[in-house]
Tab-separated table of N, CA and C and ligand atoms in Angstrom:
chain	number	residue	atom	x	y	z
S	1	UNK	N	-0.884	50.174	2.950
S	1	UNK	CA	0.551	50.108	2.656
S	1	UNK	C	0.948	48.770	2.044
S	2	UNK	N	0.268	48.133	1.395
S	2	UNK	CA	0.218	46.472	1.152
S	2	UNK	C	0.812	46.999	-0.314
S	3	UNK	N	0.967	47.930	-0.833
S	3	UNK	CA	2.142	47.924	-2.626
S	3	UNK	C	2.772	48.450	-1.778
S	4	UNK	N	3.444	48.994	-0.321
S	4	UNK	CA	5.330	48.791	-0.183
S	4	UNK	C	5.279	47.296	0.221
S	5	UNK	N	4.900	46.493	0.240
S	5	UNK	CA	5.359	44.738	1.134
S	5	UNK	C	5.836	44.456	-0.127
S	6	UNK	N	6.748	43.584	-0.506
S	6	UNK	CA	7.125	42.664	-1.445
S	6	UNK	C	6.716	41.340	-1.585
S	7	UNK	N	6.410	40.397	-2.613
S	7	UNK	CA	6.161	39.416	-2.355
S	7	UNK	C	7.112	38.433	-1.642
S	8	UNK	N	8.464	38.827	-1.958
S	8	UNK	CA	9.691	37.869	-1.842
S	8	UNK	C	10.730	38.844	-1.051
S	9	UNK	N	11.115	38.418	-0.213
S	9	UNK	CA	12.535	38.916	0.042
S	9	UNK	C	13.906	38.247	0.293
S	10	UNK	N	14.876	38.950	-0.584
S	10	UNK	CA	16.117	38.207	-0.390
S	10	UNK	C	17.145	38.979	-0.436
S	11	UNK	N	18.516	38.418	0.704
S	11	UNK	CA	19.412	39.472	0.872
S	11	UNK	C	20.254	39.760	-0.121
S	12	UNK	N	20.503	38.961	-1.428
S	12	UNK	CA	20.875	38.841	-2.113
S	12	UNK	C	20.370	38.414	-4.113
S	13	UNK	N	20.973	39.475	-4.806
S	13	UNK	CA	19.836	38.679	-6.486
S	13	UNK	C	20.297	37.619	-6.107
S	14	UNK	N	21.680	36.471	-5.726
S	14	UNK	CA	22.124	35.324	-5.893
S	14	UNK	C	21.432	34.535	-5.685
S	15	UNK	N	20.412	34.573	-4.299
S	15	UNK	CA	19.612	33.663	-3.874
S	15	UNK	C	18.294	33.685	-4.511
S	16	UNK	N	18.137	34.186	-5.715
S	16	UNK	CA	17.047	33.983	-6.255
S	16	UNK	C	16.580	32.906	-7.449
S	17	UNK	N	16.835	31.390	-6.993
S	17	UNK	CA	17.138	30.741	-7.920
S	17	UNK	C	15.694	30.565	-9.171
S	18	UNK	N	16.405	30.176	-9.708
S	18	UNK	CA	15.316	29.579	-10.877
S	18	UNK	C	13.933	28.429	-10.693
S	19	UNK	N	14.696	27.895	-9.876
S	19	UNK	CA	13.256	27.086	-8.797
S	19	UNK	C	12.174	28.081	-8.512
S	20	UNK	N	12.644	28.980	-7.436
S	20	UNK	CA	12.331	29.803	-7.095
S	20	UNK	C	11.050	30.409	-7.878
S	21	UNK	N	11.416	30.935	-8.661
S	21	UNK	CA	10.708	31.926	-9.780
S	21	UNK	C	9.866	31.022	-10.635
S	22	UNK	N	9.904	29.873	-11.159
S	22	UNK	CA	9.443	28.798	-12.192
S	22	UNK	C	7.909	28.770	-10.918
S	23	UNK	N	8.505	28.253	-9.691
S	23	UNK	CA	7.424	27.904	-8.909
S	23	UNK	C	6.629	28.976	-8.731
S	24	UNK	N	6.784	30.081	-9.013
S	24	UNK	CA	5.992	31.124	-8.176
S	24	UNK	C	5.392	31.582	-10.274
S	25	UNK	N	5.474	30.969	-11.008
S	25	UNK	CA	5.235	31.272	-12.431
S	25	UNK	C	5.832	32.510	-13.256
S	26	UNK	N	6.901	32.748	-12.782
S	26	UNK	CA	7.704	33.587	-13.205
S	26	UNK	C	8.840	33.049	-14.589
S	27	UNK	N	8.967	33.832	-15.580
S	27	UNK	CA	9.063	33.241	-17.026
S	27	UNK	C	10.538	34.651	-17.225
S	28	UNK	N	10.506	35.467	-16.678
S	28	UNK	CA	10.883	36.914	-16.339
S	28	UNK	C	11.246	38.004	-15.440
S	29	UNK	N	12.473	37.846	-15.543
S	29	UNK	CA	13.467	38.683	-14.470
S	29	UNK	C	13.671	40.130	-14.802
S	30	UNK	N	13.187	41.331	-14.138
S	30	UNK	CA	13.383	42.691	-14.435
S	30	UNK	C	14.236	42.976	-12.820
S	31	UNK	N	15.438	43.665	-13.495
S	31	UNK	CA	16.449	43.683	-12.339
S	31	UNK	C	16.442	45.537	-12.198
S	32	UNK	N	16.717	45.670	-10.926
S	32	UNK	CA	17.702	47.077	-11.326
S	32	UNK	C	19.228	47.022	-11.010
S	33	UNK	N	20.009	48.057	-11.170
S	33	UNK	CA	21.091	48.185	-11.598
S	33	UNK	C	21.927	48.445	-9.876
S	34	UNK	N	21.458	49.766	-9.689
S	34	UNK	CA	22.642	50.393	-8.669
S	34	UNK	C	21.651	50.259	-6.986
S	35	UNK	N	22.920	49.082	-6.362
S	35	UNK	CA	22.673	48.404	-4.880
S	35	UNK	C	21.983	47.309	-4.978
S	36	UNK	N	21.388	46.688	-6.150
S	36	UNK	CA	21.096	45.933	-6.792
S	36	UNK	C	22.188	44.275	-7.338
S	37	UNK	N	22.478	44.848	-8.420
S	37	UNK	CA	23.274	44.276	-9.054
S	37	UNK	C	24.559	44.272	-8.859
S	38	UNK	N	25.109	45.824	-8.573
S	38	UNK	CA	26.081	46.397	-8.346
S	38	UNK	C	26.166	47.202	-6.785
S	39	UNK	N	27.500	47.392	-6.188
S	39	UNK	CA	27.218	48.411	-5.144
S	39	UNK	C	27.515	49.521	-5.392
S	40	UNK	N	27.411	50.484	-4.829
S	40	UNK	CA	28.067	52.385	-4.986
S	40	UNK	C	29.282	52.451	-5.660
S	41	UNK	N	29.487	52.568	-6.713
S	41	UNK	CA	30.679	53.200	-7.761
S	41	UNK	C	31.248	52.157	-7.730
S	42	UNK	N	30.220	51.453	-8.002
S	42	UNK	CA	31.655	49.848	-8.677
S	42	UNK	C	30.928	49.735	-9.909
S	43	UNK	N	31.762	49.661	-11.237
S	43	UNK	CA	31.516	49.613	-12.543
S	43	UNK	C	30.301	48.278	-13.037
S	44	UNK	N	30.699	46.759	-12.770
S	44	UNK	CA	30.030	45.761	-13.239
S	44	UNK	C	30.027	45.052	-12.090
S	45	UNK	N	29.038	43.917	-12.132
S	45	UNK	CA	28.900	43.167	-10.434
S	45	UNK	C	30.164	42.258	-10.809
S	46	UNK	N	30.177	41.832	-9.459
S	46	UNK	CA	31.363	40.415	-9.283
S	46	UNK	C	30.653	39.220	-10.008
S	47	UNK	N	31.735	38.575	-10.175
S	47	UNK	CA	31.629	36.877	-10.494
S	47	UNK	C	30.075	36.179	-10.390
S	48	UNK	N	30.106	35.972	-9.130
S	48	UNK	CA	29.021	35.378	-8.618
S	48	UNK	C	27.737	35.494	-8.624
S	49	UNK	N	27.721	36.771	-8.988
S	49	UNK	CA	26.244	37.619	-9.826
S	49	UNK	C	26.200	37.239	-11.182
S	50	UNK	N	27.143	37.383	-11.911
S	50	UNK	CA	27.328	37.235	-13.386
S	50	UNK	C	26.815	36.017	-13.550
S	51	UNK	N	27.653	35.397	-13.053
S	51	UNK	CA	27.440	33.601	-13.279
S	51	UNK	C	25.677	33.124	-13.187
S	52	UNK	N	25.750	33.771	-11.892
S	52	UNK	CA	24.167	33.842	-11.118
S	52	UNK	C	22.981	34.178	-12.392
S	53	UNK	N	23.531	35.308	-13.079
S	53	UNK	CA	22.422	35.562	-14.328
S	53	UNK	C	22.381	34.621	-15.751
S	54	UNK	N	24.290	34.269	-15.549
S	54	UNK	CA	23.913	32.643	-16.557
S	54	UNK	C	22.714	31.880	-16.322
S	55	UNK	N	23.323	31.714	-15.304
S	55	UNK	CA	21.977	30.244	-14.232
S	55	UNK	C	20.706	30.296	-14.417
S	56	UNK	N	20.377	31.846	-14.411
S	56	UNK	CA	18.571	31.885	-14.552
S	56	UNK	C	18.549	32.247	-16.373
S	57	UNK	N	19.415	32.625	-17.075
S	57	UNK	CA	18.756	32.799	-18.366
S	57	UNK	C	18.935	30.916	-18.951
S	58	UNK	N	19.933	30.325	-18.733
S	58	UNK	CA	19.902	28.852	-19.200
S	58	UNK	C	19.248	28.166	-18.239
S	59	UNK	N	18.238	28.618	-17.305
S	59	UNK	CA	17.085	27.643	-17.176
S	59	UNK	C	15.782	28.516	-18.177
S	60	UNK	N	16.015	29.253	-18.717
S	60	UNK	CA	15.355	29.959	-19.378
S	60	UNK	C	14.081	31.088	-18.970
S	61	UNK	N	14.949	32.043	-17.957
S	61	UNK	CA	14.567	32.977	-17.550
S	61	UNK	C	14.816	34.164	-18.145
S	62	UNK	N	14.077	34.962	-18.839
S	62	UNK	CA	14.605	36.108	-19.289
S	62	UNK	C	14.595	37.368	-18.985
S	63	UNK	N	15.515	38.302	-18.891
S	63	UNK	CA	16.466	39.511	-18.332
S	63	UNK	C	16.106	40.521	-18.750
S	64	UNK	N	15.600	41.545	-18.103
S	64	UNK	CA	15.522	42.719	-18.321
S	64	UNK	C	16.262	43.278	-17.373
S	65	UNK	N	17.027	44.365	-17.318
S	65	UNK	CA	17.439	45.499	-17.019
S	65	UNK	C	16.581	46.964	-16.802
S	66	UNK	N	16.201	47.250	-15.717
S	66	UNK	CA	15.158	48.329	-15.846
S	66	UNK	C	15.795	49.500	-14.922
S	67	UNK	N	16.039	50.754	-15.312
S	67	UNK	CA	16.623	51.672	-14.768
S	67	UNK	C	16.336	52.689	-14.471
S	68	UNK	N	16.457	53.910	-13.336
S	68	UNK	CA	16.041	55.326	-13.955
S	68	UNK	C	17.255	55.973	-14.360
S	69	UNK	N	17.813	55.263	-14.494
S	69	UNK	CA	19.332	55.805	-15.157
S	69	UNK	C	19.348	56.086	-16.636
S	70	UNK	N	20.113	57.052	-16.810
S	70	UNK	CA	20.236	57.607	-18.601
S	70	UNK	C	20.615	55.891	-19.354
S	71	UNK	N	19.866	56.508	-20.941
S	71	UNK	CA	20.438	55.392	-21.923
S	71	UNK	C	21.711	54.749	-21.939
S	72	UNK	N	22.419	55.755	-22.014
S	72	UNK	CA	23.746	55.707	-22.303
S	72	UNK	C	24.654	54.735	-21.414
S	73	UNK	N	24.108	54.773	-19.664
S	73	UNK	CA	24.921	54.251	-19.082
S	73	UNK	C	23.895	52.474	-18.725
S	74	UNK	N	23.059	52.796	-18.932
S	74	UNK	CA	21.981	51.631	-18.973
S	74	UNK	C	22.512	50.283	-20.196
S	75	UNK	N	22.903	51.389	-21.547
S	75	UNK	CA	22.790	50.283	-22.635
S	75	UNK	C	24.090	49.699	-22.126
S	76	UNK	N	25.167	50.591	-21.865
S	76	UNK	CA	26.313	50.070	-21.887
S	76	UNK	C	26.900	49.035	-20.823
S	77	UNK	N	25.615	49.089	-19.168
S	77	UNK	CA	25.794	48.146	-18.471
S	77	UNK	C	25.287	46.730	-18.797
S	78	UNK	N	23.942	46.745	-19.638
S	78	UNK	CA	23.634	45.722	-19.704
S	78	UNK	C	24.267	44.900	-21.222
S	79	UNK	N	25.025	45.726	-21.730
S	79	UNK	CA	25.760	44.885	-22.640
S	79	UNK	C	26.993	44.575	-21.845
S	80	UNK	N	27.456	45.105	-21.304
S	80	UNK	CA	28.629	44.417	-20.789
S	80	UNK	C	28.522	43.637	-20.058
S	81	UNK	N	26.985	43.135	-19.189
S	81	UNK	CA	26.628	42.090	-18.079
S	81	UNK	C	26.133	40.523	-19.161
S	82	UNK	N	26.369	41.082	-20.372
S	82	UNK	CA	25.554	39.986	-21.306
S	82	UNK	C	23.841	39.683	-21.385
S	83	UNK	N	23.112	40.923	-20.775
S	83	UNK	CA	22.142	41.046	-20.896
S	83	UNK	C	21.010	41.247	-22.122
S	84	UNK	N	20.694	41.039	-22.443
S	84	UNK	CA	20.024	41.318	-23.958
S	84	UNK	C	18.848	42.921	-23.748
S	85	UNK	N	17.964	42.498	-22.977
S	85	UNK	CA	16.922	43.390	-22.844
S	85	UNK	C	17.081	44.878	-21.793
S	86	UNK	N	16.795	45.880	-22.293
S	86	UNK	CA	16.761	47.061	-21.096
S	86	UNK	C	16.149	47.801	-21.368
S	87	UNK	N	15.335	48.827	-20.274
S	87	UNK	CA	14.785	49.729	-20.019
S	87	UNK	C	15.684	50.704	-19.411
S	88	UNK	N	15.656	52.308	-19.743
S	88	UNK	CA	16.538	53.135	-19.555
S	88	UNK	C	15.666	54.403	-19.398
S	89	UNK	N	15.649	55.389	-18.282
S	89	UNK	CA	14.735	56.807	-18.139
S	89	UNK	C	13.117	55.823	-17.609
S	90	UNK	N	13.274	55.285	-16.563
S	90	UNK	CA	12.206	54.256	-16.780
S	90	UNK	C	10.798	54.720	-15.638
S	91	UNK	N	11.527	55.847	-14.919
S	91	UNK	CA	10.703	56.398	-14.407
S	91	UNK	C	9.894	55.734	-13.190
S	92	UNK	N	10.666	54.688	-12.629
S	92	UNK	CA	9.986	53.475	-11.338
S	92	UNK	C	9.605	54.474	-10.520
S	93	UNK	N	8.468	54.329	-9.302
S	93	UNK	CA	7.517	53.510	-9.828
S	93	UNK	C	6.935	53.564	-10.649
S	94	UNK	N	6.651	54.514	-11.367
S	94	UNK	CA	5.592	54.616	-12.715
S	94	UNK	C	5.753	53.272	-13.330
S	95	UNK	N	4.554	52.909	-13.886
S	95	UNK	CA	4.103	51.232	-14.814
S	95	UNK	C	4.965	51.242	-16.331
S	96	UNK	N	5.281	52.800	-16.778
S	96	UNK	CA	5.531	52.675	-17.934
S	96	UNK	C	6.739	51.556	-18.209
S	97	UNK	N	7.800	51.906	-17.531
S	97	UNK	CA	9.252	50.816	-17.487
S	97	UNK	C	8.933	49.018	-17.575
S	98	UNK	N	7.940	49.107	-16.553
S	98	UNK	CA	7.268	47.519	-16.631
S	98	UNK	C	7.099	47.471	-17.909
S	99	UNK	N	5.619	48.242	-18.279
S	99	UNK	CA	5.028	47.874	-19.608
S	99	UNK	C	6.362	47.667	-20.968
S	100	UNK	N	6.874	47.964	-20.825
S	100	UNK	CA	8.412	48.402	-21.677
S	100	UNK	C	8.633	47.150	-21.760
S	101	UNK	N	9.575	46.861	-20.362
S	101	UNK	CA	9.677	45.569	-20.090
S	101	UNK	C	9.329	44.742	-20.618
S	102	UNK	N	7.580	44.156	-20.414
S	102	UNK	CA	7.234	43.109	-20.637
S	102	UNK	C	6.992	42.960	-22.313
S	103	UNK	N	6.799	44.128	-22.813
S	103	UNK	CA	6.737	43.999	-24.476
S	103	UNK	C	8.131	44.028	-24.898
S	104	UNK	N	9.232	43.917	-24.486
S	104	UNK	CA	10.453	43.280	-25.086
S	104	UNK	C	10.863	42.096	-24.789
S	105	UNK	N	10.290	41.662	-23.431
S	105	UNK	CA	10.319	40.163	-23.146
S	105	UNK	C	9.306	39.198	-23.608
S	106	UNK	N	8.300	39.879	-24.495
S	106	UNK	CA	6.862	38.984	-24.655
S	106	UNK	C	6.777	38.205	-23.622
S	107	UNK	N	6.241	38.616	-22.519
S	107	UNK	CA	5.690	38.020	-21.231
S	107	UNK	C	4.418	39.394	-20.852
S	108	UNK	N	3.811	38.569	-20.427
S	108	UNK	CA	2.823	39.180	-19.868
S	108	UNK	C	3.241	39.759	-18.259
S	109	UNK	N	3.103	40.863	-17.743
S	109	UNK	CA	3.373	41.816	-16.786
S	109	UNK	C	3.410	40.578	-15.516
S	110	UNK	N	2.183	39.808	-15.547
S	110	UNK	CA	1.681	38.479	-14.430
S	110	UNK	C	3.139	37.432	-14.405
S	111	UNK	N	3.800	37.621	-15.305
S	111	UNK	CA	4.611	36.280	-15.592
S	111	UNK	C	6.163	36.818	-15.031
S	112	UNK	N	6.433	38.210	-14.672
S	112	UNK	CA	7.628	38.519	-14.422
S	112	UNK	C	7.649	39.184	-13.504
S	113	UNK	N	9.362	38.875	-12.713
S	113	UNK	CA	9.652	39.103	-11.731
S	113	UNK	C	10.054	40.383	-11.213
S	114	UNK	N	9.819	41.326	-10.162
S	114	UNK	CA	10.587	42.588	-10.407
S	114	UNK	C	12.045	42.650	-9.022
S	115	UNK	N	12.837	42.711	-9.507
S	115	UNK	CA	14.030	42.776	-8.051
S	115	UNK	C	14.463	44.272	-8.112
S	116	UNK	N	14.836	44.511	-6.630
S	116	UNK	CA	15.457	45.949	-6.669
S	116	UNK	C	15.537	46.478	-5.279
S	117	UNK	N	16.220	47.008	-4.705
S	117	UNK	CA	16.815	47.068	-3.222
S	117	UNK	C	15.796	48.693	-2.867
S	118	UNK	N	14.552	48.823	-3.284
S	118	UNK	CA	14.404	50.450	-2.879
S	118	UNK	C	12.582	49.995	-2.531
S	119	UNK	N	12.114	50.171	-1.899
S	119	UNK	CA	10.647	49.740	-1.487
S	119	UNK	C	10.086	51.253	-2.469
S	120	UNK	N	10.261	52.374	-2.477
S	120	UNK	CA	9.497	53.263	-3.397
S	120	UNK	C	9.600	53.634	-4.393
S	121	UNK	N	10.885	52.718	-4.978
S	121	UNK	CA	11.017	52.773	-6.393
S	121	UNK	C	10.466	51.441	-7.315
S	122	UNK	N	11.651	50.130	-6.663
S	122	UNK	CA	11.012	48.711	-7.003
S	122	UNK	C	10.068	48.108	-6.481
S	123	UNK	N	9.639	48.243	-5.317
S	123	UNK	CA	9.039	47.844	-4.752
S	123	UNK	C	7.284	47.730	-5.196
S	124	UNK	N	7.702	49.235	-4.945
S	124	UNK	CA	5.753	49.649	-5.541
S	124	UNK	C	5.858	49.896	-7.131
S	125	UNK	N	6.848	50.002	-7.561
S	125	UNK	CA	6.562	50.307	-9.369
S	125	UNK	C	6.298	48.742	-9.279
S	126	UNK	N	7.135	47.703	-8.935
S	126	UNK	CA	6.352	45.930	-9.208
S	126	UNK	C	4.979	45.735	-8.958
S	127	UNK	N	4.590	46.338	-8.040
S	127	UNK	CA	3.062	46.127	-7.854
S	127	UNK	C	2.655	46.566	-7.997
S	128	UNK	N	3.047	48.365	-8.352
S	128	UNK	CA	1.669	49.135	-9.491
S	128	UNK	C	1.644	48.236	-10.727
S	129	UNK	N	2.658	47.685	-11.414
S	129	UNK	CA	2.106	47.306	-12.888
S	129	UNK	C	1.917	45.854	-12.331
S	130	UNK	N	1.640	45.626	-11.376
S	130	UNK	CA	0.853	43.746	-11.592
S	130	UNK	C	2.163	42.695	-11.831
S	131	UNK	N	3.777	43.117	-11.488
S	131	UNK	CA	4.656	41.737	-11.516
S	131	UNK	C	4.824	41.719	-10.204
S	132	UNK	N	5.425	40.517	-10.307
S	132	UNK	CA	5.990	39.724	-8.833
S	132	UNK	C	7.153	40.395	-7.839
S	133	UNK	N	6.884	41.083	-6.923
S	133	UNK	CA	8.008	41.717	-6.434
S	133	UNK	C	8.850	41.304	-5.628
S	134	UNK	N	10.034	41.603	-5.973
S	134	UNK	CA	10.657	41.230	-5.248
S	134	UNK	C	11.931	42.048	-4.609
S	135	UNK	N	12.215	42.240	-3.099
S	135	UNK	CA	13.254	42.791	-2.786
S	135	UNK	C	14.147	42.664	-2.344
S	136	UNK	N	15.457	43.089	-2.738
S	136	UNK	CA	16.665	42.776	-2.186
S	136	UNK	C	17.137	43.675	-1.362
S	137	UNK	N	18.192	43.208	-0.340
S	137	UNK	CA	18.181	44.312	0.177
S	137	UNK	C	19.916	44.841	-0.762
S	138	UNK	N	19.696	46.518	-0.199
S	138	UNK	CA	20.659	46.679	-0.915
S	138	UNK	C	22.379	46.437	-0.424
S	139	UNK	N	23.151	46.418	-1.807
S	139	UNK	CA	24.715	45.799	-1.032
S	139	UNK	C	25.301	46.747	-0.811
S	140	UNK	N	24.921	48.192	-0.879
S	140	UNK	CA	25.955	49.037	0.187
S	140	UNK	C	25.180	50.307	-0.028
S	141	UNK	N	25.007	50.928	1.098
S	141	UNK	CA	24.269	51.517	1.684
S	141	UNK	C	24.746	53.163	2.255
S	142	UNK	N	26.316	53.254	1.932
S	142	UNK	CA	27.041	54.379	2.387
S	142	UNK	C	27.204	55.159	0.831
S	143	UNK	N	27.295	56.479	0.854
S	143	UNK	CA	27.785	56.949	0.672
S	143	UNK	C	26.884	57.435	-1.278
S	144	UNK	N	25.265	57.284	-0.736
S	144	UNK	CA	24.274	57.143	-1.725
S	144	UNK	C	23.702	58.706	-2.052
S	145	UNK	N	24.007	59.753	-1.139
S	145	UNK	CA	23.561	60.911	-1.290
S	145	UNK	C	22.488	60.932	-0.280
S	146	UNK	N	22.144	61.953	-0.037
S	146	UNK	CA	21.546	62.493	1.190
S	146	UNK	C	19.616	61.694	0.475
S	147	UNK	N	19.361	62.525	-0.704
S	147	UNK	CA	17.556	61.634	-0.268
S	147	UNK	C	17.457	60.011	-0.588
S	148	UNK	N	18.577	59.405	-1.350
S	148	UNK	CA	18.139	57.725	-0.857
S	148	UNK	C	18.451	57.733	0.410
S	149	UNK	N	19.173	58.110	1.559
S	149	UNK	CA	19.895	58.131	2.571
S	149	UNK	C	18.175	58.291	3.552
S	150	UNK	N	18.236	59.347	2.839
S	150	UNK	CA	16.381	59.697	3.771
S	150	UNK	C	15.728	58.776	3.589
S	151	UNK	N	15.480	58.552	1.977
S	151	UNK	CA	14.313	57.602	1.722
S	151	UNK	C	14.393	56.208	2.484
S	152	UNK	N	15.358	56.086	3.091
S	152	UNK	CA	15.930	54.584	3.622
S	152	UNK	C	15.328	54.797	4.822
S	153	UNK	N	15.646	55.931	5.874
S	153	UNK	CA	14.685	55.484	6.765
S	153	UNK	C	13.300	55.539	7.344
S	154	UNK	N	12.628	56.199	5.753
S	154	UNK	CA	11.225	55.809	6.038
S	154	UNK	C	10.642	54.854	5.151
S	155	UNK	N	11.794	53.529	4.413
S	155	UNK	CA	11.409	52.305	4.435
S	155	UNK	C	11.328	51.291	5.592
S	156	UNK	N	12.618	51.893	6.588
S	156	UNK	CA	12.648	50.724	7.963
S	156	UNK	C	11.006	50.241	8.573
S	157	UNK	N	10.465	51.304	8.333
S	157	UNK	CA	9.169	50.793	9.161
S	157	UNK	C	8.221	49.513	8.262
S	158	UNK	N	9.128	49.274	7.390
S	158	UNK	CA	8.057	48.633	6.287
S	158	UNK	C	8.942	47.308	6.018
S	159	UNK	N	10.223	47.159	6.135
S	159	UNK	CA	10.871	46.377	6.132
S	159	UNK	C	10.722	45.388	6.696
S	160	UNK	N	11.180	44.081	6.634
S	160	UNK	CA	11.009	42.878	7.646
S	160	UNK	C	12.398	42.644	8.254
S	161	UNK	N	12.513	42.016	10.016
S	161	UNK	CA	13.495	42.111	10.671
S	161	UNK	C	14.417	42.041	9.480
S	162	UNK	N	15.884	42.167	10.166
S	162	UNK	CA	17.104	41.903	9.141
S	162	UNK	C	17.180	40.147	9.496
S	163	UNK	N	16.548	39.358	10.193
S	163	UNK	CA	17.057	37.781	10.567
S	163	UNK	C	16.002	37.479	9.647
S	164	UNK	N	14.967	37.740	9.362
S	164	UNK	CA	14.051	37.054	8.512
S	164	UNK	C	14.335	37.593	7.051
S	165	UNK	N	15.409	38.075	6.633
S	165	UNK	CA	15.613	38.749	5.314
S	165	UNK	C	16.160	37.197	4.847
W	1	MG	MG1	18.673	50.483	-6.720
């Protein structure tokens, strides 16, 4: 069960600074979108996220957006977050979305980061294709539909306490 562990965990993308990632040789941020970035039916993240993705692209971290969400609503989030790069129909875990990824970021798969609040989607798609995983937990948790609802509690066993998050 060592591709559900993450390398990193944090309760928040905010706390994922650019230190952070530089030290661990990370050149490349692949985010996902929904509980992620955003919570349940809220259009674009708050402030503090936004800003937060200034921070790591002007230390010169670069952004991908990776989704299993349609084009349509993919292109249009990550242009409105000021994102440049995205993956859309990406099929996590499957490697293909990575591989995507890393050939629009010219980074090598080794050099980038993967964040995303779901251990069988982000979790193990980061470590089937060989990036750095990392998990967040997610920011809201109600009202997701019945199989993330399932799938959630046969991540608990894999999870680390909530005090060490
Ligand atoms: Mg998610």
């Amino acid at each position: 069960m060592k591709l559900l562990k993450a390398r990193a965990y944090f309760k928040n993308i905010t706390e994922i600074s650019p230190e952070f990632l530089k030290e661990n040789g990370i050149s490349g941020l692949i985010l996902d979108i929904d509980n992620t970035l955003i919570g349940h039916n809220v259009p674009l993240p708050d402030e503090k996220t936004t800003n937060h993705l200034r921070e790591l692209e002007n230390a010169g971290i670069k952004l991908c957006v990776v989704s299993n969400n349609t084009y349509d609503r993919v292109k249009s989030f990550t242009e409105k977050i000021g994102v440049e790069f995205f993956v859309a129909n990406a099929l996590k875990p499957r490697r293909k979305g990575y591989i995507e990824a890393s050939e629009s970021m010219k980074l090598a798969l080794s050099e980038i980061g993967a964040a995303g609040d779901q251990l069988f989607t982000d979790v193990l798609g980061a470590n089937l294709a060989g990036c750095f995983s990392i998990y967040t937990k997610p920011l809201h948790t109600g009202g997701e539909g019945f199989f993330i609802a399932l799938k959630r509690i046969f991540e608990n066993p894999f999870l680390p306490k909530e005090e060490l998050l």
